[in-house]
């Protein structure tokens, strides 16, 4: 009740200077350490007690192990108060011990005399000294009323006491009925458009959301690109310069020979051009201008220099690679920065696996998860690079191991994508997801050599032996992949893709080198295996835990705020109020919706927070298990709990402005920030990923913003501004085709 003391300027505005305001008085005393356990008390004149009878003295309440406190408000007409401390034995009827000296006099908020110590004379004339702390702050009637209102509301008994945290098919009495005409529900009638950023997310092939090559021009073609050798029988480019740039012959990508597992200092012959690659340069020789496929020419020095002059900036100039996170994620990142090897600050997850094994789906999902945790993560899909550089009309023969031109073209784009990823990491990127088949040791050796000293590589191999899943993935590939966008005969596309798959199967070599994670038959969610080798550290551990719990089983997740609460009506933050009449109507409509939408989903469950308004909203839903999650509670607004934003702006202007400047990182005094909320929601996300049946999540605005941002892959900075209206259901459909969204607005 005494958390807000007004400043003098506010006192004058409220007309409380001198007589209009009231004094909030706090009396504190060190806890007694003498034998007999003496309890500190206080007595004195009106308005404290109005009696100097020790038997009527008020006890100080224990505030901590070392301090006791008594606080009270002095009305305007009694601003002169005299009092004294005394000690009362806890278990005996022996006389009280009154402090020595004159009465303490408090006039207009100022204490007369010494306010620091209280002296007591014990048996045998032993004088004991106790430290005391006396504080008086002037508060306006406005502050006092707001504090009292919050105090009264917090003291109201809970209406959901007795409801267990977990209830299976609960037999509960629904909240009072409301007019039947307001409960009629036609799902299609209530459907509303999803927000623009996510409206077409389900229509985009997952690989198309990956990063574009850095050398891609505005027209969608590569800068200084050659006609692909594998796709054309025309003579080689004659080396004509374009727009004053060096000739294409001089600008080809330098690809280290992947056939040799050489150390960094050894030489490698470039298969793309007849000139020496940087790995062939002797110490002291001059560097060459070579096109690495990422824009303008860059000077590549000899291996002895161990760095590129332009691309790889010194550590002191590299952008800080700390994640935008709090709690465990931030602590782990600090430890890695301080104690781990330099290359461990950047992590490359390199996918390995045959086509149609769910690599791109896994890469997109992992990218979304790590971004949501606060790690700067990007998805680099080599197939996208190949399509942009060599076109989409490549038949199965392009992917044969005995087609040297096809092998060279595919190796070239893989090196180009890897270099783009490493360059991005050197600029501050944290986690790169390298999405390709990478099905041979030769290819993987090339990638490890390119990453040496720059980032840590973990191979993520996806293996699937379920022919039904493989067949389903093949058909989805023909439907969605740009490789077959111009193929009019669906079955012909299926046959071509099977031929492509057979080409990869003939040369496939499972991962046995380096650090790796193997996912074996994990996509169905019905068991499978996961094998881990040489994996350590916080982030790799979180990745393994996430992958263990993910699968492709289609199921809906329904997100909704609680029905309108009494605090919503009053415009107050936080609190634990009951729902309003409109909230009760929504509770009925929600129950009707869930019954119709999930009528065939007997394994569905209802999740709520531990606050009354979500539990009451779910009370009309019957026939489904209900689980209360503390992690789903609304963001903790600390000392601002129960206040309106106007009250915060008036009484705490600095806090109001700080929150306005950065709502993502702003932490309420004694409360939480959005980053704190994300950290406590990670177990919820993991469990939502693990669930194979529908889940209805009834929670609060800030929490649902964070959950929705995960599924919609929205940037962290946008989370505090995401619209999350009352009485609206957001249906997230999870499955093999990605994440789709529908919205239903049941009432205004």
XYZ file of C-alpha atoms in Angstrom:
748
model
C 0.000 0.000 0.000
C 2.932 2.276 0.447
C 4.635 1.681 -2.851
C 3.819 5.018 -4.391
C 4.806 8.277 -2.702
C 4.010 11.420 -4.668
C 6.577 14.104 -5.326
C 6.140 17.681 -4.195
C 5.044 18.829 -7.647
C 2.273 16.253 -7.608
C 1.290 17.262 -4.079
C 0.778 20.839 -5.189
C -1.252 19.749 -8.205
C -3.474 17.663 -5.972
C -3.921 20.541 -3.518
C -2.330 18.445 -0.809
C 0.422 20.825 0.242
C 0.052 21.191 3.978
C -3.398 19.727 4.596
C -4.795 17.891 1.569
C -2.286 15.031 1.519
C -1.723 12.256 4.012
C 1.393 10.815 5.578
C 2.376 7.227 5.004
C 4.518 6.281 8.038
C 6.831 3.272 8.216
C 8.391 2.202 11.534
C 11.118 -0.462 11.407
C 13.248 -2.060 14.132
C 15.961 -4.673 14.155
C 14.701 -8.031 15.365
C 15.635 -8.858 18.946
C 18.615 -11.134 19.510
C 18.466 -11.119 23.324
C 17.352 -14.106 25.335
C 13.629 -14.479 25.961
C 12.639 -13.556 22.397
C 11.291 -10.052 22.878
C 8.804 -8.794 20.296
C 9.017 -5.113 19.253
C 5.817 -3.085 19.744
C 4.818 0.560 19.509
C 2.233 2.649 21.365
C 1.325 6.310 21.555
C -1.189 9.027 20.831
C -4.006 9.298 18.305
C -4.141 8.217 15.508
C -1.659 5.408 16.176
C -3.434 3.869 19.175
C -4.793 6.693 21.255
C -3.532 5.018 24.413
C -0.364 4.806 26.466
C -1.454 1.474 27.921
C 1.315 -1.082 27.065
C -1.275 -3.864 26.870
C -2.794 -2.126 23.828
C 0.513 -1.650 22.023
C 0.669 -2.731 18.348
C 3.230 -5.377 17.349
C 5.646 -4.803 14.500
C 5.292 -7.507 11.853
C 8.330 -9.523 10.841
C 9.435 -8.232 7.418
C 12.570 -10.356 7.094
C 14.932 -12.378 9.225
C 16.524 -9.189 10.530
C 13.753 -6.591 10.493
C 10.198 -5.951 11.743
C 7.890 -3.221 10.435
C 4.626 -1.427 11.146
C 3.166 0.982 8.588
C 0.065 3.179 8.736
C -1.507 6.328 7.276
C -1.873 9.538 9.282
C -4.947 11.639 8.333
C -4.448 15.344 7.497
C -5.932 16.531 10.820
C -3.547 14.429 12.941
C -0.120 15.198 11.569
C 1.466 15.448 15.023
C 2.186 12.056 16.476
C 4.109 11.057 19.592
C 5.000 7.431 20.301
C 7.532 5.085 21.847
C 8.858 1.600 21.170
C 8.610 -1.199 23.703
C 9.540 -4.866 23.901
C 7.082 -7.560 24.991
C 8.133 -11.072 25.999
C 6.606 -13.639 23.632
C 5.853 -16.443 26.098
C 5.701 -14.907 29.613
C 3.684 -12.358 31.516
C 6.675 -10.364 32.657
C 6.379 -6.579 32.326
C 7.041 -4.852 29.028
C 10.300 -3.012 28.527
C 9.732 0.560 27.328
C 12.510 2.370 25.467
C 14.523 4.902 27.443
C 14.308 8.644 26.883
C 11.627 11.060 25.751
C 8.672 10.315 23.539
C 9.337 10.382 19.815
C 7.577 13.284 18.107
C 6.626 13.224 14.429
C 5.380 16.574 13.131
C 4.445 17.167 9.487
C 6.551 14.222 8.364
C 9.685 15.361 10.244
C 10.987 13.449 13.271
C 12.264 15.395 16.260
C 15.367 13.949 17.938
C 17.470 10.862 17.126
C 15.668 8.475 14.746
C 18.426 5.886 14.524
C 18.506 3.951 17.796
C 16.213 2.811 20.594
C 17.703 2.040 24.042
C 16.179 -0.545 26.394
C 17.201 -1.304 30.003
C 17.035 -5.009 30.763
C 17.475 -6.843 34.056
C 20.652 -5.962 35.879
C 20.655 -2.468 34.346
C 21.972 -3.870 31.069
C 21.419 -1.371 28.250
C 20.615 -2.875 24.860
C 20.662 -0.801 21.706
C 18.406 -1.478 18.707
C 18.606 0.232 15.350
C 15.343 1.790 14.197
C 14.278 3.262 10.850
C 11.477 5.798 10.717
C 10.219 7.106 7.398
C 7.286 9.367 6.505
C 6.198 10.057 2.902
C 3.371 12.297 1.792
C 0.873 10.527 -0.479
C -2.012 12.017 -2.412
C -5.576 10.729 -1.942
C -5.327 9.500 -5.547
C -2.350 7.249 -4.720
C -3.919 6.063 -1.515
C -7.223 5.177 -3.198
C -5.470 3.243 -5.960
C -3.382 1.327 -3.435
C -6.373 0.572 -1.272
C -8.395 -0.572 -4.260
C -5.655 -2.988 -5.295
C -5.317 -4.137 -1.686
C -9.039 -4.886 -1.401
C -9.187 -6.691 -4.747
C -6.185 -8.838 -3.921
C -7.815 -9.838 -0.648
C -10.969 -11.130 -2.336
C -11.237 -14.920 -2.051
C -10.494 -16.864 -5.226
C -13.545 -18.166 -7.071
C -11.577 -21.106 -8.484
C -10.154 -22.453 -5.248
C -10.585 -26.202 -5.116
C -10.217 -26.748 -8.859
C -7.201 -29.064 -9.275
C -4.231 -28.135 -11.454
C -4.918 -31.179 -13.626
C -8.430 -32.520 -14.189
C -9.407 -35.258 -16.639
C -12.959 -35.052 -17.983
C -13.958 -32.757 -15.101
C -17.538 -32.761 -13.944
C -17.806 -29.035 -13.281
C -20.841 -26.846 -13.000
C -20.639 -24.332 -15.845
C -20.891 -20.656 -15.020
C -24.351 -19.136 -15.137
C -26.158 -19.432 -18.426
C -26.604 -16.589 -20.863
C -29.151 -15.976 -23.641
C -29.243 -18.921 -26.012
C -29.399 -16.742 -29.089
C -25.922 -15.424 -28.307
C -24.534 -18.971 -28.341
C -25.506 -19.990 -31.851
C -22.276 -20.755 -33.634
C -21.448 -21.258 -37.305
C -17.675 -21.636 -37.623
C -17.446 -20.270 -41.158
C -19.603 -17.293 -40.250
C -17.143 -16.261 -37.537
C -13.952 -16.697 -39.575
C -12.004 -13.467 -40.138
C -8.871 -12.771 -42.243
C -5.485 -13.468 -40.692
C -2.974 -10.579 -40.463
C -1.196 -9.798 -43.732
C 2.340 -10.999 -42.751
C 1.120 -14.538 -42.095
C -1.838 -14.757 -44.468
C 0.111 -16.508 -47.230
C 2.714 -18.270 -45.128
C 1.280 -21.699 -45.918
C 1.481 -21.074 -49.686
C 5.257 -20.513 -49.754
C 7.656 -23.402 -50.338
C 9.814 -23.630 -47.205
C 13.094 -23.349 -49.114
C 11.938 -20.090 -50.702
C 11.944 -18.493 -47.241
C 15.661 -19.225 -46.918
C 18.344 -16.604 -47.532
C 19.010 -15.185 -50.988
C 22.557 -15.298 -52.403
C 24.421 -12.094 -51.683
C 25.331 -11.709 -55.341
C 21.706 -11.832 -56.427
C 20.734 -8.731 -58.395
C 17.469 -6.862 -58.107
C 16.231 -8.674 -61.226
C 16.652 -12.049 -59.533
C 19.768 -13.190 -61.420
C 23.363 -13.558 -60.285
C 25.754 -10.686 -60.868
C 28.358 -11.559 -63.529
C 26.763 -14.970 -63.969
C 27.812 -17.457 -66.618
C 25.542 -19.678 -68.622
C 25.426 -22.914 -66.598
C 27.701 -25.495 -68.108
C 25.464 -28.398 -67.207
C 22.429 -26.806 -68.814
C 23.954 -25.550 -72.044
C 26.044 -26.909 -74.917
C 27.120 -23.444 -76.050
C 30.817 -22.533 -76.140
C 32.396 -21.149 -73.005
C 31.991 -17.484 -72.234
C 34.573 -15.476 -74.135
C 35.327 -13.237 -71.177
C 33.545 -10.096 -72.344
C 33.317 -7.558 -69.528
C 29.885 -6.463 -68.343
C 29.267 -2.970 -66.950
C 32.971 -2.394 -66.548
C 33.338 -5.413 -64.235
C 36.143 -7.948 -64.621
C 35.386 -10.644 -67.147
C 33.285 -13.633 -66.228
C 36.303 -15.833 -66.783
C 38.101 -14.058 -63.976
C 35.004 -13.899 -61.771
C 34.125 -17.561 -61.347
C 33.709 -19.052 -57.902
C 36.804 -20.659 -56.448
C 35.875 -24.075 -55.043
C 38.434 -26.066 -53.042
C 38.803 -29.629 -54.280
C 36.549 -31.659 -51.977
C 38.223 -34.957 -52.833
C 41.123 -34.407 -50.451
C 40.966 -34.166 -46.686
C 43.825 -31.713 -46.538
C 44.872 -29.455 -43.677
C 44.388 -25.735 -44.117
C 47.956 -25.168 -45.265
C 47.879 -27.714 -48.109
C 47.087 -26.930 -51.724
C 43.937 -27.652 -53.676
C 43.292 -27.339 -57.385
C 40.226 -25.381 -58.388
C 37.833 -27.340 -60.559
C 36.083 -24.192 -61.741
C 38.957 -22.319 -63.389
C 42.412 -23.080 -64.663
C 44.108 -20.526 -62.448
C 45.491 -21.230 -59.002
C 43.066 -21.028 -56.106
C 43.981 -19.183 -52.876
C 44.968 -22.512 -51.387
C 47.721 -22.831 -53.989
C 49.332 -19.480 -53.328
C 52.803 -19.574 -51.828
C 53.748 -17.420 -48.887
C 54.541 -13.897 -50.013
C 52.734 -14.145 -53.334
C 50.161 -11.556 -54.232
C 46.451 -12.275 -53.844
C 44.050 -12.723 -56.764
C 40.757 -11.041 -57.550
C 38.223 -13.867 -57.579
C 34.441 -13.859 -57.558
C 33.120 -15.715 -54.527
C 29.562 -15.268 -55.761
C 28.597 -12.625 -53.214
C 28.915 -9.346 -55.047
C 31.898 -7.231 -55.937
C 35.403 -8.734 -56.301
C 37.352 -9.210 -53.107
C 41.048 -9.596 -52.538
C 41.903 -13.089 -51.325
C 45.250 -13.380 -49.592
C 47.457 -16.400 -49.369
C 46.792 -19.077 -46.792
C 49.625 -17.870 -44.585
C 47.709 -14.677 -43.903
C 44.826 -16.839 -42.631
C 42.217 -14.170 -43.281
C 40.592 -12.177 -46.044
C 41.368 -8.471 -46.098
C 37.821 -7.351 -46.760
C 35.483 -10.118 -45.623
C 36.837 -11.415 -42.390
C 37.138 -8.496 -40.057
C 39.268 -8.645 -36.927
C 37.583 -9.792 -33.760
C 37.592 -6.291 -32.295
C 35.481 -5.060 -35.200
C 33.103 -8.011 -35.296
C 29.610 -7.217 -34.151
C 28.657 -8.586 -30.739
C 27.074 -11.997 -31.223
C 25.129 -12.104 -27.975
C 21.521 -13.283 -28.355
C 18.573 -10.994 -27.653
C 17.558 -13.039 -24.643
C 17.380 -13.234 -20.863
C 17.920 -15.960 -18.280
C 19.554 -19.252 -19.234
C 20.084 -18.330 -22.901
C 21.940 -15.141 -21.984
C 23.979 -16.876 -19.263
C 25.041 -19.648 -21.657
C 26.009 -17.134 -24.334
C 28.166 -15.200 -21.850
C 29.922 -18.414 -20.812
C 30.609 -19.331 -24.447
C 31.961 -15.847 -25.153
C 34.243 -15.893 -22.118
C 35.431 -19.499 -22.015
C 34.782 -21.230 -25.339
C 36.966 -21.279 -28.468
C 36.425 -18.378 -30.844
C 34.876 -20.565 -33.546
C 32.314 -21.913 -31.042
C 30.723 -18.468 -30.919
C 29.250 -19.263 -34.334
C 27.396 -22.518 -34.944
C 26.698 -24.122 -38.328
C 24.050 -26.846 -38.414
C 24.755 -28.750 -41.639
C 21.861 -30.929 -42.812
C 22.634 -34.362 -44.279
C 20.202 -36.762 -45.896
C 18.581 -38.101 -49.019
C 15.881 -36.063 -50.761
C 12.315 -36.331 -49.388
C 13.525 -36.948 -45.817
C 12.226 -33.684 -44.343
C 15.524 -31.789 -44.216
C 14.113 -28.437 -45.323
C 11.127 -28.787 -42.990
C 13.490 -29.546 -40.086
C 15.768 -26.651 -41.045
C 12.880 -24.175 -41.204
C 11.487 -25.365 -37.879
C 14.854 -25.200 -36.138
C 15.483 -21.726 -37.569
C 12.150 -20.526 -36.204
C 12.844 -21.983 -32.749
C 16.330 -20.479 -32.420
C 15.188 -17.059 -33.638
C 12.399 -17.108 -31.076
C 14.905 -17.895 -28.310
C 16.834 -14.775 -29.335
C 19.651 -16.226 -31.458
C 20.398 -14.482 -34.738
C 19.730 -17.437 -37.074
C 19.504 -17.783 -40.850
C 18.537 -20.643 -43.153
C 20.736 -21.180 -46.230
C 19.158 -23.583 -48.733
C 21.543 -24.804 -51.437
C 18.637 -25.877 -53.642
C 17.500 -22.263 -53.786
C 21.002 -21.177 -54.819
C 21.036 -23.874 -57.516
C 17.689 -22.832 -58.951
C 18.679 -19.169 -59.061
C 22.047 -19.864 -60.678
C 21.291 -22.814 -62.966
C 17.532 -22.678 -63.455
C 14.657 -24.898 -62.311
C 14.401 -27.240 -65.291
C 17.094 -29.686 -64.289
C 16.215 -33.315 -64.922
C 17.393 -36.273 -62.851
C 20.576 -36.628 -64.945
C 21.811 -33.316 -63.522
C 22.107 -35.082 -60.128
C 24.078 -38.128 -61.323
C 27.452 -38.671 -59.660
C 29.003 -39.563 -63.032
C 27.941 -36.244 -64.596
C 31.068 -34.090 -64.040
C 29.407 -30.875 -65.175
C 26.449 -31.463 -62.839
C 28.784 -32.312 -59.942
C 30.812 -29.158 -60.590
C 27.709 -26.962 -60.757
C 26.268 -28.393 -57.541
C 29.606 -28.146 -55.720
C 29.923 -24.546 -56.873
C 26.568 -23.435 -55.429
C 27.227 -25.375 -52.204
C 30.522 -23.508 -51.749
C 28.786 -20.252 -52.611
C 26.078 -20.810 -49.983
C 28.650 -21.881 -47.382
C 30.763 -18.799 -47.999
C 27.707 -16.541 -47.750
C 26.880 -18.151 -44.413
C 30.425 -17.765 -43.074
C 30.577 -14.141 -44.246
C 27.311 -13.433 -42.451
C 28.673 -15.047 -39.282
C 31.781 -12.881 -39.480
C 29.440 -9.877 -39.425
C 27.795 -11.057 -36.195
C 25.476 -13.906 -37.173
C 25.195 -16.623 -34.557
C 23.622 -19.790 -35.998
C 23.537 -20.792 -39.666
C 21.393 -23.688 -40.922
C 23.023 -25.134 -44.060
C 20.315 -27.068 -45.899
C 21.434 -29.523 -48.599
C 21.831 -33.276 -49.127
C 25.588 -33.167 -48.305
C 25.415 -36.888 -48.924
C 29.116 -37.691 -49.465
C 32.181 -37.407 -47.264
C 33.881 -35.411 -50.026
C 31.219 -32.683 -49.822
C 31.251 -32.641 -46.028
C 35.076 -32.449 -45.953
C 34.897 -29.413 -48.214
C 32.461 -27.703 -45.875
C 34.571 -28.483 -42.800
C 37.661 -27.007 -44.448
C 35.774 -23.857 -45.403
C 34.529 -23.496 -41.805
C 37.853 -24.232 -40.134
C 38.654 -21.563 -37.542
C 35.471 -19.628 -38.346
C 32.558 -21.621 -36.955
C 31.721 -24.907 -35.299
C 29.973 -27.471 -37.514
C 27.396 -29.974 -36.282
C 26.006 -32.369 -38.882
C 22.281 -33.089 -38.584
C 21.416 -36.274 -40.507
C 17.789 -37.229 -41.146
C 17.130 -40.892 -41.939
C 13.711 -42.312 -42.755
C 12.880 -45.940 -43.571
C 9.092 -45.582 -43.679
C 8.089 -45.956 -47.332
C 4.695 -44.334 -46.723
C 6.301 -41.157 -45.371
C 8.837 -41.097 -48.204
C 6.069 -41.467 -50.796
C 4.054 -38.698 -49.161
C 7.087 -36.410 -49.123
C 7.825 -37.143 -52.802
C 4.306 -36.137 -53.818
C 4.451 -33.001 -51.662
C 7.762 -32.165 -53.337
C 6.192 -32.367 -56.799
C 3.282 -30.189 -55.636
C 5.343 -27.498 -53.911
C 8.904 -27.435 -55.223
C 9.782 -24.818 -57.871
C 11.816 -27.604 -59.566
C 8.530 -28.996 -60.885
C 6.496 -25.806 -61.201
C 6.551 -26.084 -65.011
C 5.892 -29.834 -65.087
C 2.320 -30.355 -66.284
C 2.336 -34.146 -65.893
C 2.297 -34.886 -62.160
C 3.212 -38.559 -62.517
C 6.060 -37.687 -64.863
C 7.390 -35.375 -62.157
C 7.113 -38.193 -59.607
C 9.090 -40.541 -61.882
C 11.792 -37.935 -62.454
C 12.134 -37.273 -58.750
C 12.428 -41.006 -58.030
C 15.238 -41.160 -60.571
C 16.919 -38.216 -58.833
C 16.537 -39.998 -55.503
C 18.089 -43.164 -56.942
C 21.103 -41.144 -58.113
C 21.691 -39.907 -54.571
C 21.129 -43.343 -53.025
C 23.911 -44.885 -55.141
C 26.576 -42.606 -53.621
C 25.095 -41.878 -50.172
C 27.540 -42.142 -47.247
C 26.153 -41.845 -43.686
C 27.794 -39.382 -41.330
C 30.528 -40.886 -39.188
C 32.854 -37.890 -38.867
C 32.920 -34.858 -36.585
C 30.093 -33.762 -34.303
C 26.734 -35.052 -35.431
C 23.107 -35.679 -34.565
C 21.290 -38.525 -36.332
C 17.497 -38.516 -36.439
C 16.290 -41.995 -37.407
C 12.575 -42.435 -38.165
C 11.691 -39.492 -35.897
C 9.253 -37.662 -38.183
C 6.156 -39.694 -37.342
C 6.290 -38.905 -33.632
C 5.976 -42.619 -32.822
C 9.394 -43.213 -31.339
C 12.434 -43.612 -33.540
C 16.031 -43.039 -32.545
C 18.283 -40.078 -32.083
C 22.034 -40.594 -31.948
C 24.442 -37.933 -30.709
C 28.210 -37.804 -31.088
C 30.629 -35.221 -29.678
C 27.874 -32.757 -28.743
C 28.438 -30.353 -25.831
C 27.396 -26.889 -24.785
C 24.124 -25.207 -23.935
C 22.870 -24.378 -27.414
C 23.689 -27.750 -29.038
C 22.006 -29.393 -26.058
C 18.872 -27.286 -26.535
C 18.845 -28.176 -30.229
C 18.975 -31.895 -29.430
C 16.175 -31.543 -26.888
C 14.052 -29.625 -29.394
C 14.614 -32.197 -32.147
C 13.699 -35.070 -29.830
C 10.270 -33.518 -29.331
C 9.372 -32.488 -32.885
C 7.402 -34.485 -35.466
C 5.188 -33.996 -38.524
C 1.835 -35.180 -37.156
C -0.854 -32.699 -38.342
C -2.900 -31.181 -35.504
C -4.440 -27.804 -34.654
C -3.401 -25.553 -31.794
C -6.024 -23.009 -30.717
C -4.853 -19.823 -29.005
C -7.293 -17.469 -27.270
C -7.317 -14.872 -24.557
C -9.590 -15.276 -21.563
C -13.025 -13.732 -21.672
C -13.207 -10.066 -20.762
C -12.255 -9.595 -17.090
C -13.288 -6.937 -14.618
C -9.773 -5.498 -14.838
C -10.212 -5.250 -18.626
C -13.354 -3.223 -17.992
C -11.493 -0.938 -15.572
C -8.435 -0.684 -17.848
C -6.091 -2.089 -15.195
C -2.982 -4.195 -15.736
C -2.379 -7.603 -14.226
C -4.454 -8.570 -11.233
C -6.476 -11.727 -10.732
C -10.037 -10.549 -11.233
C -13.034 -12.584 -12.364
C -14.571 -12.343 -15.828
C -17.310 -9.843 -16.683
C -20.752 -10.595 -18.116
C -19.278 -10.382 -21.621
C -16.545 -12.758 -20.506
C -19.156 -15.247 -19.335
C -20.885 -15.128 -22.717
C -17.561 -15.740 -24.444
C -16.904 -18.689 -22.140
C -20.115 -20.297 -23.408
C -19.357 -19.495 -27.029
C -15.836 -20.860 -26.679
C -17.189 -24.097 -25.221
C -19.591 -24.366 -28.165
C -16.755 -23.715 -30.613
C -14.454 -26.298 -29.046
C -17.247 -28.875 -29.022
C -17.867 -28.403 -32.759
C -14.276 -27.948 -33.890
C -12.814 -30.815 -31.842
C -15.781 -33.185 -31.750
C -13.735 -36.008 -33.283
C -10.558 -35.235 -31.308
C -10.966 -37.224 -28.127
C -7.304 -36.793 -27.136
C -7.454 -32.970 -27.200
C -6.666 -31.009 -24.026
C -7.298 -27.539 -22.584
C -4.434 -25.513 -21.111
C -4.976 -22.445 -18.931
C -2.901 -20.223 -16.705
C -3.329 -20.348 -12.926
C -5.277 -17.054 -12.856
C -9.019 -16.937 -12.305
C -10.003 -15.345 -15.576
C -8.573 -18.147 -17.727
C -9.865 -20.936 -15.483
C -13.356 -19.389 -15.460
C -13.255 -18.987 -19.238
C -12.484 -22.702 -19.586
C -15.083 -23.772 -17.022
C -17.862 -24.212 -19.610
C -15.772 -26.629 -21.678
C -16.516 -30.214 -20.693
C -15.266 -33.574 -21.863
C -11.583 -32.622 -22.253
C -8.669 -32.777 -19.797
C -7.642 -29.405 -18.374
C -4.137 -28.432 -17.256
C -3.133 -25.257 -15.404
C 0.319 -23.859 -16.288
C 2.024 -21.251 -14.130
C 4.165 -20.504 -17.189
C 1.019 -19.278 -18.999
C 0.313 -16.559 -16.403
C 0.246 -12.983 -17.679
C 3.451 -10.936 -17.715
C 4.253 -9.848 -14.157
C 3.856 -6.069 -14.023
C 5.482 -5.866 -10.582
C 4.743 -2.677 -8.631
C 2.501 -1.539 -11.510
C 0.111 -4.445 -11.020
C -3.469 -3.184 -10.736
C -2.672 0.276 -12.138
C -3.968 1.819 -15.358
C -1.455 3.076 -17.902
C -2.609 6.629 -17.135
C -1.763 6.064 -13.474
C 1.657 4.693 -14.440
C 2.249 7.702 -16.697
C 1.311 10.155 -13.938
C 2.949 8.515 -10.942
C 5.910 6.774 -12.600
C 6.757 8.857 -15.683
C 10.297 7.487 -16.021
C 9.024 3.913 -16.034
C 6.329 4.845 -18.525
C 8.856 6.375 -20.923
C 11.320 3.487 -20.526
C 8.609 0.995 -21.396
C 7.522 3.086 -24.362
C 11.072 3.158 -25.781
C 11.710 -0.604 -25.669
C 8.744 -2.762 -24.725
C 10.616 -5.961 -25.605
C 13.400 -5.507 -23.056
C 11.651 -3.255 -20.531
C 11.241 -5.002 -17.188
C 8.618 -3.748 -14.754
C 10.066 -2.935 -11.311
C 9.918 -6.258 -9.446
C 8.273 -7.718 -12.540
C 9.087 -9.174 -15.948
C 10.008 -8.200 -19.489
C 8.835 -9.843 -22.702
C 12.232 -11.569 -22.915
C 11.599 -13.018 -19.444
C 8.212 -14.291 -20.636
C 9.824 -16.004 -23.645
C 12.263 -17.808 -21.363
C 9.523 -19.224 -19.144
C 7.441 -20.190 -22.185
C 10.108 -22.445 -23.711
C 8.776 -25.576 -21.896
C 5.313 -24.708 -23.235
C 6.654 -24.527 -26.803
C 8.502 -27.825 -26.420
C 5.347 -29.519 -25.112
C 3.200 -28.034 -27.887
C 5.691 -29.441 -30.397
C 5.613 -32.842 -28.690
C 1.815 -33.103 -28.485
C 0.210 -35.211 -31.223
C -3.364 -34.133 -30.448
C -5.044 -30.696 -30.554
C -4.448 -28.252 -27.697
C -6.564 -25.234 -26.704
C -4.439 -22.601 -24.937
C -6.426 -20.041 -22.913
C -4.013 -17.404 -21.680
C -3.231 -13.680 -21.668
C -2.257 -10.974 -24.125
C 1.526 -10.786 -23.565
C 1.906 -14.556 -23.295
C -0.120 -15.235 -26.444
C 1.866 -12.598 -28.327
C 5.031 -14.538 -27.540
C 3.495 -17.914 -28.435
C 2.006 -16.596 -31.674
C 5.349 -15.039 -32.655
C 6.928 -18.488 -32.467
C 4.429 -20.140 -34.795
C 4.237 -17.169 -37.196
C 8.045 -16.691 -37.165
C 7.694 -13.024 -36.273
C 10.809 -11.045 -35.234
C 11.281 -10.543 -31.509
C 11.072 -6.780 -31.825
C 7.508 -7.084 -33.169
C 6.170 -9.198 -30.294
C 4.961 -6.327 -28.033
C 2.965 -4.849 -30.938
C 1.238 -8.039 -32.139
C -2.525 -7.611 -32.068
C -4.175 -10.151 -29.787
C -7.852 -9.147 -29.486
C -10.311 -10.423 -26.914
C -12.934 -13.028 -27.824
C -10.969 -14.218 -30.860
C -9.600 -17.698 -31.567
C -6.379 -18.173 -33.533
C -6.121 -21.659 -35.020
C -2.581 -22.750 -35.851
C -2.503 -25.855 -38.058
C 0.823 -27.701 -37.767
C 1.852 -30.393 -40.210
C 4.057 -31.457 -43.093
C 3.187 -28.389 -45.167
C 4.316 -25.971 -42.452
C 2.176 -23.679 -40.304
C -1.211 -22.398 -41.450
C -3.447 -19.935 -39.622
C -7.145 -19.216 -39.321
C -8.937 -16.722 -37.058
C -12.437 -16.789 -35.614
C -13.969 -13.758 -33.914
C -16.835 -15.059 -31.793
C -18.015 -11.688 -30.477
C -17.021 -8.031 -30.308
